[in-house]
Coordinates of C-alpha atoms and ligand atoms in Angstrom, one line a residue:
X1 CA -24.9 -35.6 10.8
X2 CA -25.0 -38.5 12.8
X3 CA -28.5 -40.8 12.7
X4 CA -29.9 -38.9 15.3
X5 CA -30.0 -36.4 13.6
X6 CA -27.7 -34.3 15.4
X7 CA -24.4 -33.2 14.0
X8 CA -21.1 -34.9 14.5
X9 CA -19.9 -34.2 18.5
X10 CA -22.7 -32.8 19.2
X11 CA -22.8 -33.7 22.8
X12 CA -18.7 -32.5 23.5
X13 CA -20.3 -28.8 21.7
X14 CA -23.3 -29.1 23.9
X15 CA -22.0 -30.7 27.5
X16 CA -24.7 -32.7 28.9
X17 CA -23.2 -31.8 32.6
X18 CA -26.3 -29.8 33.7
X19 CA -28.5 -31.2 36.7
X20 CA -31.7 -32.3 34.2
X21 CA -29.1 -34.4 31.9
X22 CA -27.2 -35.9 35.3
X23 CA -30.2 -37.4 36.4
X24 CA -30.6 -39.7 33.6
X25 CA -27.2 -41.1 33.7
X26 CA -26.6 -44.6 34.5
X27 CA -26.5 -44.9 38.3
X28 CA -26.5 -41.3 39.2
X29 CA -28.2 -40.0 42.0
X30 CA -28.0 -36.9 44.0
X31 CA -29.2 -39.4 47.2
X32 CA -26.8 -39.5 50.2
X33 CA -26.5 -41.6 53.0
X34 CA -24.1 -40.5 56.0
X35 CA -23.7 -41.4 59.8
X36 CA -25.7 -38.1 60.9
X37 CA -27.9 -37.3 57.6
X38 CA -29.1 -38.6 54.4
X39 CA -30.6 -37.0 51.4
X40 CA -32.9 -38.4 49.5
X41 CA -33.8 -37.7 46.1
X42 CA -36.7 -39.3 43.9
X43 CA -35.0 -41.2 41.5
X44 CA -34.0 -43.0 44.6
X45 CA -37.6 -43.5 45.6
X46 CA -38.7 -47.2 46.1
X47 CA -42.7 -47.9 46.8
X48 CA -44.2 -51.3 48.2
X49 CA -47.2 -52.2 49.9
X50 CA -47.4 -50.3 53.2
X51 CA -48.3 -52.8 55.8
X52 CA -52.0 -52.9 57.3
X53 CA -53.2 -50.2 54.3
X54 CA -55.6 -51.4 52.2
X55 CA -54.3 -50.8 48.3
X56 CA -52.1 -48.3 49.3
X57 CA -48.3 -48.3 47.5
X58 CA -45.8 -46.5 50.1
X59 CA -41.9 -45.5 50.2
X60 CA -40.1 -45.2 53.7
X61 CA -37.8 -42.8 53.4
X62 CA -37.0 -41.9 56.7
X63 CA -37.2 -45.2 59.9
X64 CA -35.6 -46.2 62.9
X65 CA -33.5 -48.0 61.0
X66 CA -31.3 -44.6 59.7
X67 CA -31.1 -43.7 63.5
X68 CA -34.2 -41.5 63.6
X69 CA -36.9 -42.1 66.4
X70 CA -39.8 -41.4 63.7
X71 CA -40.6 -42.2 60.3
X72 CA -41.2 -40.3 57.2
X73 CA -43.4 -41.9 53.8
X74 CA -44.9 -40.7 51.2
X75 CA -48.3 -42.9 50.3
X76 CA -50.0 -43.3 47.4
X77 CA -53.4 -43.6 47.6
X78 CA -56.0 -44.2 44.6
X79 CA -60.1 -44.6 44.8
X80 CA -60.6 -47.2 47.5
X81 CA -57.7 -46.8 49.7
X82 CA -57.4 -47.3 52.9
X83 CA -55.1 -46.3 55.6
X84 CA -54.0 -48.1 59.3
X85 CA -54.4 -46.2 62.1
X86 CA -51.1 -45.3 63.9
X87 CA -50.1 -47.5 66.6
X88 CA -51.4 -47.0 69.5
X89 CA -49.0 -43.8 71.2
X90 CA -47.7 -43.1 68.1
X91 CA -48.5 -39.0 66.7
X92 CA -49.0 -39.0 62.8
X93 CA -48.8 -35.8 61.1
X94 CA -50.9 -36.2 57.2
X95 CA -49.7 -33.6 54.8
X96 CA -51.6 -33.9 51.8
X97 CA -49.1 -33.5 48.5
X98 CA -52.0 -34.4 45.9
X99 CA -55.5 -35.2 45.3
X100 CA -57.6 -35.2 48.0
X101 CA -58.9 -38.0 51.0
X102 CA -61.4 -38.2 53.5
X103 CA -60.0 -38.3 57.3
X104 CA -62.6 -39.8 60.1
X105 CA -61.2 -41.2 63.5
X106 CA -63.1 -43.2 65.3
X107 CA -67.1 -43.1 64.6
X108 CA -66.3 -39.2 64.5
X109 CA -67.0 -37.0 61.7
X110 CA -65.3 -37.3 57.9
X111 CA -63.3 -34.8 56.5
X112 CA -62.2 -33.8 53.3
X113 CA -58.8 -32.4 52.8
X114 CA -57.5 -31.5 49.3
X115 CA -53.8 -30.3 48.6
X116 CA -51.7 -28.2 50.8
X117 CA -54.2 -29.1 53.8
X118 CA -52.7 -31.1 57.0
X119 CA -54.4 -33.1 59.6
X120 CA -53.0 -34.1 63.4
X121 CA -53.8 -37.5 64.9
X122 CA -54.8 -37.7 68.0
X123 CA -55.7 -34.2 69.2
X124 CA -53.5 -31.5 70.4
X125 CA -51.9 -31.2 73.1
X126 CA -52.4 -33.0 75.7
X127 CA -49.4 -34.2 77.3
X128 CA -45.6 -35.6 77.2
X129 CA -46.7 -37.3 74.4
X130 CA -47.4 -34.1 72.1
X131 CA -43.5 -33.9 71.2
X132 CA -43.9 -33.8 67.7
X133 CA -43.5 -30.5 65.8
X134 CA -44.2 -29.9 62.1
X135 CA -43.4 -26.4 61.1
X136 CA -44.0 -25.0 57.1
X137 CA -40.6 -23.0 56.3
X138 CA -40.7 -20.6 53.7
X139 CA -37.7 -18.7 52.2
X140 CA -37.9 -15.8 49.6
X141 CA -34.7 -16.0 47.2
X142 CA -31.5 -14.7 48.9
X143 CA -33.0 -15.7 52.6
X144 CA -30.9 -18.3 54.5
X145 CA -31.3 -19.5 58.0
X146 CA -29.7 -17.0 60.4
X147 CA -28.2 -19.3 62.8
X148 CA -25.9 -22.1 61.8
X149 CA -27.9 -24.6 63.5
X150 CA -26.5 -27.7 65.7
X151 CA -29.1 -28.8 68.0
X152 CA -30.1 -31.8 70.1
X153 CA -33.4 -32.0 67.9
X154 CA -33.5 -34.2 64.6
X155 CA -35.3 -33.4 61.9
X156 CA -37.1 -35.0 58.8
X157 CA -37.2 -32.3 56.2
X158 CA -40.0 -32.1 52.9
X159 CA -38.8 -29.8 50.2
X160 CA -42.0 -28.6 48.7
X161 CA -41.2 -25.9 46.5
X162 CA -37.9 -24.0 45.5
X163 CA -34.3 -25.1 45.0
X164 CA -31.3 -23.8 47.0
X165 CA -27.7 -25.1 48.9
X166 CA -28.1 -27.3 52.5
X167 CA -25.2 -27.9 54.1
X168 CA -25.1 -30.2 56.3
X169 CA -21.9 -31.7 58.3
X170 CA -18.9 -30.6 56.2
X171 CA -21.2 -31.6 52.9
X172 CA -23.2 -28.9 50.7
X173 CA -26.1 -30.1 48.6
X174 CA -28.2 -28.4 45.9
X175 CA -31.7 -29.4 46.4
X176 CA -34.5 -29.2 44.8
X177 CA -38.3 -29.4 45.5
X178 CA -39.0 -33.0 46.0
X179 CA -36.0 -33.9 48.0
X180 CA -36.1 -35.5 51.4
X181 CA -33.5 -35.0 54.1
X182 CA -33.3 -36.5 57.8
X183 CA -30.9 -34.4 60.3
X184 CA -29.6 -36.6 63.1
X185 CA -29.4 -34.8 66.3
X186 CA -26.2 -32.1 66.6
X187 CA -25.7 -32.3 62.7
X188 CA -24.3 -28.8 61.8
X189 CA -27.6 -27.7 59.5
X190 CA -27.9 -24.3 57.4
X191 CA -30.1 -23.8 54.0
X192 CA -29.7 -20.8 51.4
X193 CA -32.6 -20.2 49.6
X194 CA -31.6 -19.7 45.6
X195 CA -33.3 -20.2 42.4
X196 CA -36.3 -17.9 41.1
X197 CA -39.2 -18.6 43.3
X198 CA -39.8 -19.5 47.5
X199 CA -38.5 -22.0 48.9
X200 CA -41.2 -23.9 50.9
X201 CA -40.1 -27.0 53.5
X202 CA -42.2 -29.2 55.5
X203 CA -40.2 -29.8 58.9
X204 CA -40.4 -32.1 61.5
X205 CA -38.7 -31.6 65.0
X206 CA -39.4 -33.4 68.2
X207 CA -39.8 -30.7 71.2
X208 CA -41.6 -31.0 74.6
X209 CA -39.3 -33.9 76.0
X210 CA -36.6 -33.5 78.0
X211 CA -33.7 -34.8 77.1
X212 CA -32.3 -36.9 80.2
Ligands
UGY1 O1 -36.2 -24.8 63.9 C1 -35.3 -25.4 63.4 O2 -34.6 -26.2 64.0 C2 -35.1 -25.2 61.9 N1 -34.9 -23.8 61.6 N2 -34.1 -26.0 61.3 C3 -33.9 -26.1 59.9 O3 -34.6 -25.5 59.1 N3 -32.9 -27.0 59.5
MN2 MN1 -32.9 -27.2 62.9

């Protein structure tokens, strides 16, 4: 036995190759960044003040700057927090992951929304400017996406629950709940639902804009 306590070898008898050990190797990460799509996994996640929020620690991880025309963050908010309004024409879509907060607009009413609820600022629809789409996609084991998707639309994906394949491009990731993925427009796109439970994704999509 070696001072571990673990006999001699131990880890050649006992490979260390499965996903839970990978992640705490030196500089792994399943996080991917291509031309048309990234994937981004949380022990890839890095928070900082998000600007205008009062005491509010956020992590981008989907902006302009990857080629996308929206943005993706998850905040994290403790007693006291505050957020910034969107700027003014921008749509913000809150999907609350944990906890609970209080939503009021204006000098309207509060609200509170606890886990799983979702709130859309400003009100829906009025016009052009209602181009933003947020579907929940759920997939029982064994399900996958019927078409092989290529499409003008992006997407900024939310894996909530479940673990499966995604292939995007010529690339083929497992994923798990937690992972991020943005979809730049015509990316070949198809998910396979594996694993023991549902699959659950939180989807954005921009719709109601032509093209041109
Ligand atoms: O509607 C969609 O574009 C959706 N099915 N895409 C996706 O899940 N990647
Ligand atoms: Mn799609």
């Amino acid at each position: 036995e070696c001072s571990g306590g673990q006999p001699l070898y131990w880890k050649v008898t006992h490979p260390t190759l499965a996903p839970a050990h990978l992640q705490d190797l030196p500089g792994f990460t399943r996080s991917v960044f291509k031309r048309d799509h990234a994937l981004i996994t949380p022990e890839s996640h890095v928070f900082s003040p998000l600007p205008d929020w009062i005491n509010t620690l956020g992590a981008y991880l989907i902006s302009p700057a990857i080629g996308a025309h929206f943005t993706m963050y998850l905040a994290n908010m403790q007693d006291g927090s505050k957020s910034a309004p969107p700027p003014k024409d921008v749509e913000r879509l809150i999907f609350v992951l944990q906890g609970s907060i209080s939503l009021s607009v204006g000098t309207g009413t509060t609200h509170s929304l606890s886990v799983d609820s979702y709130a859309y600022l400003p009100l829906l629809p009025t016009s052009l400017l209602y181009d933003f789409n947020i579907h929940i996609m759920d997939f029982q084991p064994g399900e996958y996406l019927n078409v092989k998707e290529v499409h003008y639309n992006q997407h900024g994906l939310l894996l909530l629950e479940g673990q499966g394949i995604y292939r995007l491009g010529d690339s083929w990731y497992p994923v798990q709940a937690g992972d991020t993925i943005w979809m730049a427009p015509f990316v070949p796109q198809w998910y396979a639902a594996l694993g023991k439970t549902r699959t659950r994704y939180l989807l954005y999509k921009d719709v109601n804009r032509n093209p041109l």
